[in-house]
Coordinates of C-alpha atoms and ligand atoms in Angstrom, one line a residue:
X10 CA 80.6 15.7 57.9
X11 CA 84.0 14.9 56.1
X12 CA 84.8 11.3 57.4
X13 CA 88.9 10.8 58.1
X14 CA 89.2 7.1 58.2
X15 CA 89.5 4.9 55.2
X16 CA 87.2 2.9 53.4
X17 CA 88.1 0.3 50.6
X18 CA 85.0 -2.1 48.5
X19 CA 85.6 -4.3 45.9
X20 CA 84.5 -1.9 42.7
X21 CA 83.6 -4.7 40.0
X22 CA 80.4 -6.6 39.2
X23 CA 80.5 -9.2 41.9
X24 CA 81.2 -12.9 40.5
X25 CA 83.9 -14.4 38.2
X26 CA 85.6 -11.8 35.7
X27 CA 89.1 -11.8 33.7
X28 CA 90.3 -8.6 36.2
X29 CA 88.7 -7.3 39.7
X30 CA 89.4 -4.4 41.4
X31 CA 89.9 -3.5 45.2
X32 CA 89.6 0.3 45.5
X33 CA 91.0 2.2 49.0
X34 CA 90.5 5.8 49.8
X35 CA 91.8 7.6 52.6
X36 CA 94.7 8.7 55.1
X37 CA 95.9 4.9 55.5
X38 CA 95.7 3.8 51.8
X39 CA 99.1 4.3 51.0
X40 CA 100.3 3.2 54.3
X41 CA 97.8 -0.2 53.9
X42 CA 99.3 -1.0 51.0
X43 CA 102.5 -0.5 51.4
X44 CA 102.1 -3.3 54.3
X45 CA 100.1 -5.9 51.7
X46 CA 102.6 -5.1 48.5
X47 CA 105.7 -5.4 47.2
X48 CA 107.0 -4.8 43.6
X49 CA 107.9 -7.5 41.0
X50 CA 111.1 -6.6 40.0
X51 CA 112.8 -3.2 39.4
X52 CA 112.3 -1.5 42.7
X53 CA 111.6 1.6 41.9
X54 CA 109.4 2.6 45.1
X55 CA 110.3 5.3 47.3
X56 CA 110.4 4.6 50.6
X57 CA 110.8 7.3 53.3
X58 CA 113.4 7.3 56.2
X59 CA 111.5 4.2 58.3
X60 CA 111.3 2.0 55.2
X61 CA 107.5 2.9 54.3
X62 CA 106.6 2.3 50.7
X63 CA 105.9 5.8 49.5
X64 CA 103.9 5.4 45.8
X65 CA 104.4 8.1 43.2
X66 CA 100.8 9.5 42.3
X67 CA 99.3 8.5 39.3
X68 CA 101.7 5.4 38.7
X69 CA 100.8 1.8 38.1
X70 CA 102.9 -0.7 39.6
X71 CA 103.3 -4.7 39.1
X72 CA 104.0 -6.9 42.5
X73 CA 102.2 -9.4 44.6
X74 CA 99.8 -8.8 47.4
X75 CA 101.1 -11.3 50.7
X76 CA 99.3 -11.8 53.9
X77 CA 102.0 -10.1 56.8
X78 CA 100.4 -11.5 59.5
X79 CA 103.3 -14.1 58.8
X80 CA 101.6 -16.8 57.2
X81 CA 103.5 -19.4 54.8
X82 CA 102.3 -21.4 51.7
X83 CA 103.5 -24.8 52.1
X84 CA 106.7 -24.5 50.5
X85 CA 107.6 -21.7 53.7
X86 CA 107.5 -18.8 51.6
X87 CA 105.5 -15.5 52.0
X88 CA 102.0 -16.8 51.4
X89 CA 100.9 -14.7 48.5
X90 CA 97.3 -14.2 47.3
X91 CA 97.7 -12.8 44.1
X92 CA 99.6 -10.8 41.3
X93 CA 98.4 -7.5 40.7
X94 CA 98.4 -3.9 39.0
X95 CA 98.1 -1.6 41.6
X96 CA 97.6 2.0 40.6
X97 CA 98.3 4.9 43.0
X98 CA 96.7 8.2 43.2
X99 CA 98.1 10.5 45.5
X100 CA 95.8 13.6 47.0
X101 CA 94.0 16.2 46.5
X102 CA 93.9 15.7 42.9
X103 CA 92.1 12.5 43.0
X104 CA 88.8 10.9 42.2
X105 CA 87.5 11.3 45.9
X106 CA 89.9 13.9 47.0
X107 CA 92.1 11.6 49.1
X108 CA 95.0 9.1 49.0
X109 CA 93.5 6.2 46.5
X110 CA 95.0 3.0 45.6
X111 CA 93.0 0.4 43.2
X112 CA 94.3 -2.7 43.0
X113 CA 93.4 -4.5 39.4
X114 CA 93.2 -8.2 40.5
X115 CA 92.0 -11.3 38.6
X116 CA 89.0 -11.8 38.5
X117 CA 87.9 -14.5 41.2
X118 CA 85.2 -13.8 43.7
X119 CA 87.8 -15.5 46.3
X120 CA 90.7 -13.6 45.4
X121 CA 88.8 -10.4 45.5
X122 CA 87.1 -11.0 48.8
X123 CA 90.6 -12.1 50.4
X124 CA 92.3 -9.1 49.2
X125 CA 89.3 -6.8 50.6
X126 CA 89.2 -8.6 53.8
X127 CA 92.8 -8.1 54.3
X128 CA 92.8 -4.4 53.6
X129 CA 89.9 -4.7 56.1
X130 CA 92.2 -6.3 58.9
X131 CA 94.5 -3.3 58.6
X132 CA 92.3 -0.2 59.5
X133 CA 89.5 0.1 56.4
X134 CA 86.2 0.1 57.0
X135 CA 84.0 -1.5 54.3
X136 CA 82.7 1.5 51.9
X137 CA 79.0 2.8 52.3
X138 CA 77.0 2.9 48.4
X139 CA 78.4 5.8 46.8
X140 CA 80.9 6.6 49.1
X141 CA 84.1 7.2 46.8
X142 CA 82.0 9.4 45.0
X143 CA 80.3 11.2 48.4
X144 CA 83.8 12.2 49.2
X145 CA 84.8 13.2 45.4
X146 CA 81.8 15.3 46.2
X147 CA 82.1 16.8 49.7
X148 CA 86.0 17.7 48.4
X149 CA 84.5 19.7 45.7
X150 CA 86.2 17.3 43.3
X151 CA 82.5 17.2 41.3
X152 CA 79.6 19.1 42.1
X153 CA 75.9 16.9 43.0
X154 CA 74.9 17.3 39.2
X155 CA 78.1 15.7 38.2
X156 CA 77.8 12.5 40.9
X157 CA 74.4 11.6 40.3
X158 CA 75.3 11.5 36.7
X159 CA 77.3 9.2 37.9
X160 CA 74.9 7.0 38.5
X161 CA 72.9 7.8 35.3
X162 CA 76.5 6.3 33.2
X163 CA 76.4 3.0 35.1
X164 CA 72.8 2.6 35.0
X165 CA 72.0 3.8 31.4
X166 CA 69.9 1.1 29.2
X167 CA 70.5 2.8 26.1
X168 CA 73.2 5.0 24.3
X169 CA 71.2 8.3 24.3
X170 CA 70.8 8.0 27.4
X171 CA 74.7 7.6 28.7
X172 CA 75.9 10.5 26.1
X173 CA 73.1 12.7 27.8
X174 CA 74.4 11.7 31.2
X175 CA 78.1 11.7 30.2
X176 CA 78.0 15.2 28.9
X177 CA 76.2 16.4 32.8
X178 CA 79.1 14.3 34.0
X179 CA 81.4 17.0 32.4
X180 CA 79.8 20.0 34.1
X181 CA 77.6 20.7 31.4
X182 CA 74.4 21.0 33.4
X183 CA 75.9 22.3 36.8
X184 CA 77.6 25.4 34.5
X185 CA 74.6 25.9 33.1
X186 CA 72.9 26.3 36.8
X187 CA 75.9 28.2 37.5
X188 CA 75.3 30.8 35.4
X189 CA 72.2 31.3 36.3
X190 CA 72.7 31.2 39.4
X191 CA 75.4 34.5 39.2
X192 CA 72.7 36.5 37.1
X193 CA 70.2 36.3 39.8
X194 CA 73.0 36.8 42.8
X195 CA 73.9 39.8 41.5
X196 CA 71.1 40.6 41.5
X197 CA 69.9 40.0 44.5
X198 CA 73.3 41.8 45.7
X199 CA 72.2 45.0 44.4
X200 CA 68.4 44.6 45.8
X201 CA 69.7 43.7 49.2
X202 CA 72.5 46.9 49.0
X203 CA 69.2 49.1 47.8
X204 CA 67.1 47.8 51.2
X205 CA 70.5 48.5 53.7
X206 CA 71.8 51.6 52.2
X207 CA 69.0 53.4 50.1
X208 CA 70.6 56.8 50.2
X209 CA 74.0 55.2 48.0
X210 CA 72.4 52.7 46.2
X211 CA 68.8 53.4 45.8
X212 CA 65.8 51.1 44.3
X213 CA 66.8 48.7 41.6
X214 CA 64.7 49.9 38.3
X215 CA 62.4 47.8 37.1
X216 CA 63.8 47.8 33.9
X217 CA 67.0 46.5 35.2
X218 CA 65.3 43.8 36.2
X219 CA 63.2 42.5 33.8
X220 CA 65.3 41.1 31.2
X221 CA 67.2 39.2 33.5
X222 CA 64.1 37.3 35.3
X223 CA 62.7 36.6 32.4
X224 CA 65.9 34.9 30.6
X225 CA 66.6 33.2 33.7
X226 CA 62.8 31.9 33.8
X227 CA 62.9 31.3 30.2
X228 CA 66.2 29.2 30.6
X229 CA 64.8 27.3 33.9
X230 CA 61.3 26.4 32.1
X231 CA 63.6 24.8 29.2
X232 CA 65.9 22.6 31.8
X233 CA 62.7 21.7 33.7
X234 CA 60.8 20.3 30.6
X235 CA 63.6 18.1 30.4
X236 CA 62.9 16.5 33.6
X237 CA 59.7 14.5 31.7
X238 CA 62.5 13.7 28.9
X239 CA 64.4 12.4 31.7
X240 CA 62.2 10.0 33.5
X241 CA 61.2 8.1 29.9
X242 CA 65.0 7.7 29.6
X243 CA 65.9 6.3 33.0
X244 CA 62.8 4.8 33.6
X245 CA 61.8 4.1 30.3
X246 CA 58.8 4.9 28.0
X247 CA 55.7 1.8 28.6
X248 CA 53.7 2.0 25.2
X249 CA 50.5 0.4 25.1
X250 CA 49.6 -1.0 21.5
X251 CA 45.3 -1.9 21.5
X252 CA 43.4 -2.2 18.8
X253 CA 40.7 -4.8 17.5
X254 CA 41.4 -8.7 17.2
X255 CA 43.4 -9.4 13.8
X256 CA 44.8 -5.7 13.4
X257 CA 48.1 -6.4 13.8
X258 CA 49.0 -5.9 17.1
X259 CA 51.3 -8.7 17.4
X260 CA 52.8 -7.8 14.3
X261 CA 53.8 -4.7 15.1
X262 CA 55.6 -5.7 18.5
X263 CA 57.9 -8.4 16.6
X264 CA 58.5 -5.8 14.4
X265 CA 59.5 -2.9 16.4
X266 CA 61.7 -6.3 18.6
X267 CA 63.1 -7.7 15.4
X268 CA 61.8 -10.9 16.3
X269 CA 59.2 -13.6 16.3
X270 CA 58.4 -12.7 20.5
X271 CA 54.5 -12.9 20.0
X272 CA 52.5 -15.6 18.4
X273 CA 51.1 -13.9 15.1
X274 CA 48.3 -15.9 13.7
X275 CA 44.8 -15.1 11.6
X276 CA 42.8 -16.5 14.3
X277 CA 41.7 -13.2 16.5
X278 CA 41.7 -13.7 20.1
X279 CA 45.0 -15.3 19.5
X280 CA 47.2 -13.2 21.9
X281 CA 44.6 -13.1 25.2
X282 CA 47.0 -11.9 27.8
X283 CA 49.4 -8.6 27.8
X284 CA 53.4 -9.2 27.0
X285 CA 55.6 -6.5 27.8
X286 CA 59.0 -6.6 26.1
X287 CA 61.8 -3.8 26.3
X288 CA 63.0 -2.3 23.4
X289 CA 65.6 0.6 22.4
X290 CA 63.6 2.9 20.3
X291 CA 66.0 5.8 19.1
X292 CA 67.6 5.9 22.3
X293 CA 64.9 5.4 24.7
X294 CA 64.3 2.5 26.7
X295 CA 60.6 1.5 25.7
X296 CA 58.5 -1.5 27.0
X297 CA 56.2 -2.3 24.5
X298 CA 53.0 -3.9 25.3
X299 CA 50.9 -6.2 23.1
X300 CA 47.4 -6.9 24.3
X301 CA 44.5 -9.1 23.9
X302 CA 42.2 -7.2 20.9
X303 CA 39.3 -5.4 21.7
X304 CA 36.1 -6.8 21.6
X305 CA 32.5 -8.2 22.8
X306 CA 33.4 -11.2 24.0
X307 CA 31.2 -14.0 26.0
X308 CA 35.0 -16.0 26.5
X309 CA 35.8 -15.2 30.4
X310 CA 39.6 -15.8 29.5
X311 CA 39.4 -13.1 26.3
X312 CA 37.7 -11.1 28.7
X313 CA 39.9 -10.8 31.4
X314 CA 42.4 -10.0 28.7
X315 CA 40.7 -7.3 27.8
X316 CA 40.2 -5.6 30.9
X317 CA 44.2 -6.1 31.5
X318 CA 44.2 -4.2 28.1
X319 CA 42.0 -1.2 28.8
X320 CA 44.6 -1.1 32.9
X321 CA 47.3 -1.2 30.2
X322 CA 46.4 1.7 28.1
X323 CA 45.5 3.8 31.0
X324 CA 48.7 2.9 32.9
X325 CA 50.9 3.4 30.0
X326 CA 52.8 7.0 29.0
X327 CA 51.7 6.6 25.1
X328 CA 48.9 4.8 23.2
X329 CA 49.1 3.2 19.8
X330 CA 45.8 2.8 18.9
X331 CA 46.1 0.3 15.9
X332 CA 43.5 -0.3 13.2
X333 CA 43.7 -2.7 10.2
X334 CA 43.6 -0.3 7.0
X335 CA 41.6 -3.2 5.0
X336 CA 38.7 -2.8 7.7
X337 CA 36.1 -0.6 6.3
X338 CA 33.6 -0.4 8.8
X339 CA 33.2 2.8 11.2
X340 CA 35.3 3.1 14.3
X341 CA 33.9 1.5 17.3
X342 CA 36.0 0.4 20.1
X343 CA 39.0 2.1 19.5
X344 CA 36.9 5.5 19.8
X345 CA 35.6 4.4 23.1
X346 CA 39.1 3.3 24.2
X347 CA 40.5 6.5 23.2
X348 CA 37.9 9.0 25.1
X349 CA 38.5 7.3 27.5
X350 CA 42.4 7.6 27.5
X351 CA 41.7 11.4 26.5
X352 CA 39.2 11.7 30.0
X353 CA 42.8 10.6 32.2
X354 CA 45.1 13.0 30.1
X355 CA 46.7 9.8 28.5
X356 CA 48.0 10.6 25.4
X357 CA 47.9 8.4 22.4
X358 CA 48.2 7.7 18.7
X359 CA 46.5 6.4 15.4
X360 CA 48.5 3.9 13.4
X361 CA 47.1 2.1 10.6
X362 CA 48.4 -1.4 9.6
X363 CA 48.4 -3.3 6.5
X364 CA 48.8 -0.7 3.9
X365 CA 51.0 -3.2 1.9
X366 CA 47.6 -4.6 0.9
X367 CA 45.8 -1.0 0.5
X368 CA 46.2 1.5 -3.0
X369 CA 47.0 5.1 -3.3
X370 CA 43.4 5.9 -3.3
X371 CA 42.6 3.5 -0.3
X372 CA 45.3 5.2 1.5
X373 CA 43.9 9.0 0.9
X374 CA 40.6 7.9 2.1
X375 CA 41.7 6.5 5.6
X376 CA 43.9 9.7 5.7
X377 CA 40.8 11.3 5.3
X378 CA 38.5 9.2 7.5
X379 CA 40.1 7.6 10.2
X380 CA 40.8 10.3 12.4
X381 CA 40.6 9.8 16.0
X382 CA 40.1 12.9 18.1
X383 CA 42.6 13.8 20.9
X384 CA 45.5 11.8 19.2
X385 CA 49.4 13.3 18.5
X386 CA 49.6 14.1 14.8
X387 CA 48.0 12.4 11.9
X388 CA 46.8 8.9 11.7
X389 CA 50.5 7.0 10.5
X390 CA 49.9 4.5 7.3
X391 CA 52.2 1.6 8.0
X392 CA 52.8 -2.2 7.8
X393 CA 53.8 -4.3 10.3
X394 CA 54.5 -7.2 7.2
X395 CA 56.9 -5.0 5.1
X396 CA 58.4 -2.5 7.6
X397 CA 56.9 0.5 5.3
X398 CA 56.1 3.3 7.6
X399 CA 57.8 1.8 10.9
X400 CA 60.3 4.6 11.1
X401 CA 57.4 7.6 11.3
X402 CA 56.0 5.7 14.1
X403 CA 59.1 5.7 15.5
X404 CA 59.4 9.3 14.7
X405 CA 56.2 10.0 16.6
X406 CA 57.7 8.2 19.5
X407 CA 60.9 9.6 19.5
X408 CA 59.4 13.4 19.0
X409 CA 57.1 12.5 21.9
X410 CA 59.4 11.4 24.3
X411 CA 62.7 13.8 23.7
X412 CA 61.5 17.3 22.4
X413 CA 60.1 19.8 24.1
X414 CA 56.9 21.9 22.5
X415 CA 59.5 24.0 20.4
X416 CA 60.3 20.9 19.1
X417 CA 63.8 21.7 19.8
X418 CA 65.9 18.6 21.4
X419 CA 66.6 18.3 24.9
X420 CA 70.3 18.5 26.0
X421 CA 70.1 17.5 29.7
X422 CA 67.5 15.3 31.4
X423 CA 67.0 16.3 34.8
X424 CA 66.3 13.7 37.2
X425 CA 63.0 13.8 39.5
X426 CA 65.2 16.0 42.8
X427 CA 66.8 18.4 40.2
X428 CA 63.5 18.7 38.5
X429 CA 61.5 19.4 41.3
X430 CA 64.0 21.9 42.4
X431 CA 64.2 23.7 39.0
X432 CA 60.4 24.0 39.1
X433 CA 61.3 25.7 42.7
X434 CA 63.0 28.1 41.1
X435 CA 61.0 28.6 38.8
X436 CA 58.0 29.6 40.7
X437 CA 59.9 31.7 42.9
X438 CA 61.1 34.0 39.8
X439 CA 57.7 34.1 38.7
X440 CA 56.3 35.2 41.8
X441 CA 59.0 37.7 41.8
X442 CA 58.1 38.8 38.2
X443 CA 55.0 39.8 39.2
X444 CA 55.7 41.9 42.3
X445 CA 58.4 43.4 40.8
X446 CA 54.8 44.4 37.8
X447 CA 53.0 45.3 40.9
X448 CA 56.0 47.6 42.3
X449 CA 55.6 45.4 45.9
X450 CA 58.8 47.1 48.1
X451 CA 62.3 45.8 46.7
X452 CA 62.7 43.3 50.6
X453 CA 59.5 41.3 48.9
X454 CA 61.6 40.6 45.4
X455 CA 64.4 39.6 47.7
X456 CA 62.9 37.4 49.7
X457 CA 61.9 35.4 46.7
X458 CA 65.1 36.1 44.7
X459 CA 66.7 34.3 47.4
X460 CA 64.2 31.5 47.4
X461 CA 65.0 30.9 43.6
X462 CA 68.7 30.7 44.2
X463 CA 68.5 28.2 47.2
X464 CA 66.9 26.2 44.8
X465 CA 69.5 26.3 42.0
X466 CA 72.2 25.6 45.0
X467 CA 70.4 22.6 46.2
X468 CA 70.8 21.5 43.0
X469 CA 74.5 21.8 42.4
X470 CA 74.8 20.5 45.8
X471 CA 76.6 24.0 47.1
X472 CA 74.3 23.8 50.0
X473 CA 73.1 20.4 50.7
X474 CA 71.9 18.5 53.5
X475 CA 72.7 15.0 55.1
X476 CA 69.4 13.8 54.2
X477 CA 69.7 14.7 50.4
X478 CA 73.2 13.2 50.3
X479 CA 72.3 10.2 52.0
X480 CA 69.5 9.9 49.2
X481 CA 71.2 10.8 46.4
X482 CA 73.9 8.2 47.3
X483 CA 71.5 5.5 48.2
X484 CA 71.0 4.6 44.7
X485 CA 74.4 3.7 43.9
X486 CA 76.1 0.3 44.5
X487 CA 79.3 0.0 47.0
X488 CA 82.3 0.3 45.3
X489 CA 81.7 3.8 43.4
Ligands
GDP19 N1 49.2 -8.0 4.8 C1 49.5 -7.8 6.1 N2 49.1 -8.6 7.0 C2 49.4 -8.3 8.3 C3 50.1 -7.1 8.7 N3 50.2 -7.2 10.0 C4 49.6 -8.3 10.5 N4 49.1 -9.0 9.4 C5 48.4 -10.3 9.5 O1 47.2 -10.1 10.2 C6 46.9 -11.2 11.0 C7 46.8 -10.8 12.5 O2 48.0 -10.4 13.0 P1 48.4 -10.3 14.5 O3 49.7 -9.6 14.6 O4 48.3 -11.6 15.1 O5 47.2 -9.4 15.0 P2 46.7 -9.0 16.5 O6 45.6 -9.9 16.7 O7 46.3 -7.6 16.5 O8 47.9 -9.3 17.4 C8 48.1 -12.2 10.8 O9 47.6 -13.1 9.8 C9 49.2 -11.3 10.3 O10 50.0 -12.0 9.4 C10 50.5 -6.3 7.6 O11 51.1 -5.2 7.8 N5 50.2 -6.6 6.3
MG20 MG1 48.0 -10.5 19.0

């Protein structure tokens, strides 16, 4: 599977930039370079006996890359294409296990592109997405956990999100599944040592057992739940806001942006189609979504608006069902919205605006009265004018998205594979737990024992196959 030849991409954002940078991995990186470069001044590169440039590893050095095919400038010297940094990083201790040069460049799409194409001219092949990384991984240089956080550091939209993926990118999440991962080995060490030599070793008691399944389960449950976490904070959160004309709706988006983005007015039926805008909320990327109010409505444009409403609520992960506090009528459309939201498992929440305009008693009395069944939590008192209450309904947002039922705070965020294969594991142990209650024979408890750690493995990556590399690599751009 481990490819010998060597590959070489141009690492940094494509277009014009103060510095680029060529990377090259491989047998021939040293070798290539040592034919495209040659120091400044103060020659302090090795060469061996046949006058090949040998680099020191982990050393930067200042030169000029030239063509050697033997082309001139027009003066007749060595054409030269540019002055750069290179930086040399001989292997195994490297950050794809091989030879690696990366050549800091300026930054000009030309420059770049010549530089790359001439590496190219002397044995590189072009690099496949991911593929520094793919060999970092397949030399054991950082386990599948660790390279698709990777890809969760480059992509990350908000800061939460990259210190979540930064701390996997240490080894945080693939010790975790390490240890778990021993526990139940051993385990299934001694079950499989019972079921080949049962005179020596005998049954494993179920009281040996026990404990350790269930902290295992207990500890996979808690990574899994994180997998939800996960998906809000690399896909980001879509909350709906719907409420009647006039409540605020629009407010509250500019609010939550910092900025005028929706026209705000006391005519209702003022905002008549949807506007999503992205937002960092605590950390997590959320697209907000103002819609047209709800309403009986004979206008055909207010009521296609509204029907892009009610797709909006019931495509979105969280509701803000928004009333306007100085509205004393009884609930009408927002309790219809919100059974149906409740019917499709969508959950959602009751805000109420304008309290800047409401007393202490006024405020009791909506506490008291304008409950909507099936929300999260208490109706929140707040005002999209002043700011009052903002950072509760932030709070409700934040708690939904990132904590777990035991409201303690996640510290991973599995992606969808990991999750999927956590829940694996999970199932399996479960299983197990209840054979092992039902005393089935010990090869059953194996059999699943075994099922749960393949599972944790596909995870790290410690068995893996093409297909699952080829998709976890898909995702990241060439150059890393
Ligand atoms: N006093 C007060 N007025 C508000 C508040 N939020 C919105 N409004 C006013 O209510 C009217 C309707 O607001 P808008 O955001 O357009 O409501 P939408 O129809 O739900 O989008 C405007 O005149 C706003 O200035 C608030 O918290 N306090
Ligand atoms: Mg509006």
């Amino acid at each position: 599977m481990f490819d010998e030849d060597t590959i070489t991409a141009i690492s940094t954002a494509p277009g014009v930039g103060a510095i680029a940078i060529v990377r090259v991995s491989g047998q021939r990186a040293f070798a290539i370079l040592g034919e495209i470069f040659s120091e400044r001044k103060n020659k302090t590169t090795v060469s061996d006996s046949k006058n090949n440039f040998v680099p020191e590893s982990h050393r930067a050095y200042i030169g000029y890359i030239k063509d050697p095919s033997g082309a001139l400038d027009p003066l007749g010297a060595d054409k030269i294409i540019d002055e750069v940094v290179v930086v040399t990083y001989r292997g195994p201790n490297t950050y794809t296990g091989e030879d690696l040069v990366e050549i800091n460049c300026h930054g000009s799409p030309v420059v770049t592109r010549e530089i790359l194409n001439l590496i190219m001219t002397r044995g590189a092949r072009l690099a496949e997405k991911g593929e520094f990384t793919k060999r970092g991984f397949l030399a054991g240089r950082l386990d599948l956990t660790q390279a698709e956080a990777v890809l969760d550091v480059i992509h990350c939209k908000t800061e939460r999100q990259s210190h979540l993926a930064l701390s996997v990118l240490q080894g945080h999440l693939g010790k975790r599944i390490k240890e778990i991962r021993s526990r139940l080995m051993e385990l299934y060490t001694r079950i499989v040592a019972g079921i080949d030599f049962p005179e020596e070793v005998g049954d494993l008691d179920l009281a040996d057992l026990e404990p350790i399944i269930n902290e295992s389960l207990d500890e996979l449950k808690d990574l899994a739940q994180t997998a939800r976490s996960g998906r809000f904070l690399r896909d980001g959160l879509k909350l709906a806001i719907i409420g009647r004309p006039n409540a605020g709706k629009s407010s509250l988006l500019n609010r939550l942006l910092n900025f005028e983005r929706a026209i705000v007015t006391d005519i209702p039926g003022t905002t008549r189609d949807s506007i999503e805008e992205p937002v960092d909320i605590r950390g997590i990327p959320v697209v907000v979504i103002d819609t047209a109010g709800l309403r009986e409505t004979e206008d055909l444009v207010e009521k296609i608006g509204i029907e892009r409403t009610t797709r909006s609520a019931e495509e979105a992960d969280l509701t803000c069902i928004l009333l306007d506090g100085t509205e004393t009528g009884p609930l009408g459309e927002e309790s219809l919205m919100a059974e149906r939201l409740k019917e499709l498992a969508r959950p959602y929440f009751v805000a109420v605006n304008k309290c800047d305009l409401l007393d202490e008693k006024a405020i009791a009395k909506i506490k008291e009265e304008k409950i909507i069944a099936g929300s999260l939590g208490d109706p929140i008192i707040i005002s999209a004018l002043s700011g009052e209450g903002i950072e509760a309904l932030k709070d409700v947002i934040e708690n939904f998205a990132l904590f777990d039922n035991s409201r303690k705070e996640i510290s991973a965020s599995l992606n969808e594979r990991q999750g999927a294969l956590c829940l694996k594991s999970v199932e399996a142990l479960s299983r197990l737990a209840e054979s092992a209650q039902a005393g089935l024979p010990q090869d059953c408890l194996a059999s699943d024992l075994r099922l749960a750690v393949d599972a944790l493995d596909a995870i790290s990556g410690q068995v893996v196959t093409e297909e699952i590399l080829t998709e976890v690599f898909a995702n990241f751009c060439i150059g890393k």
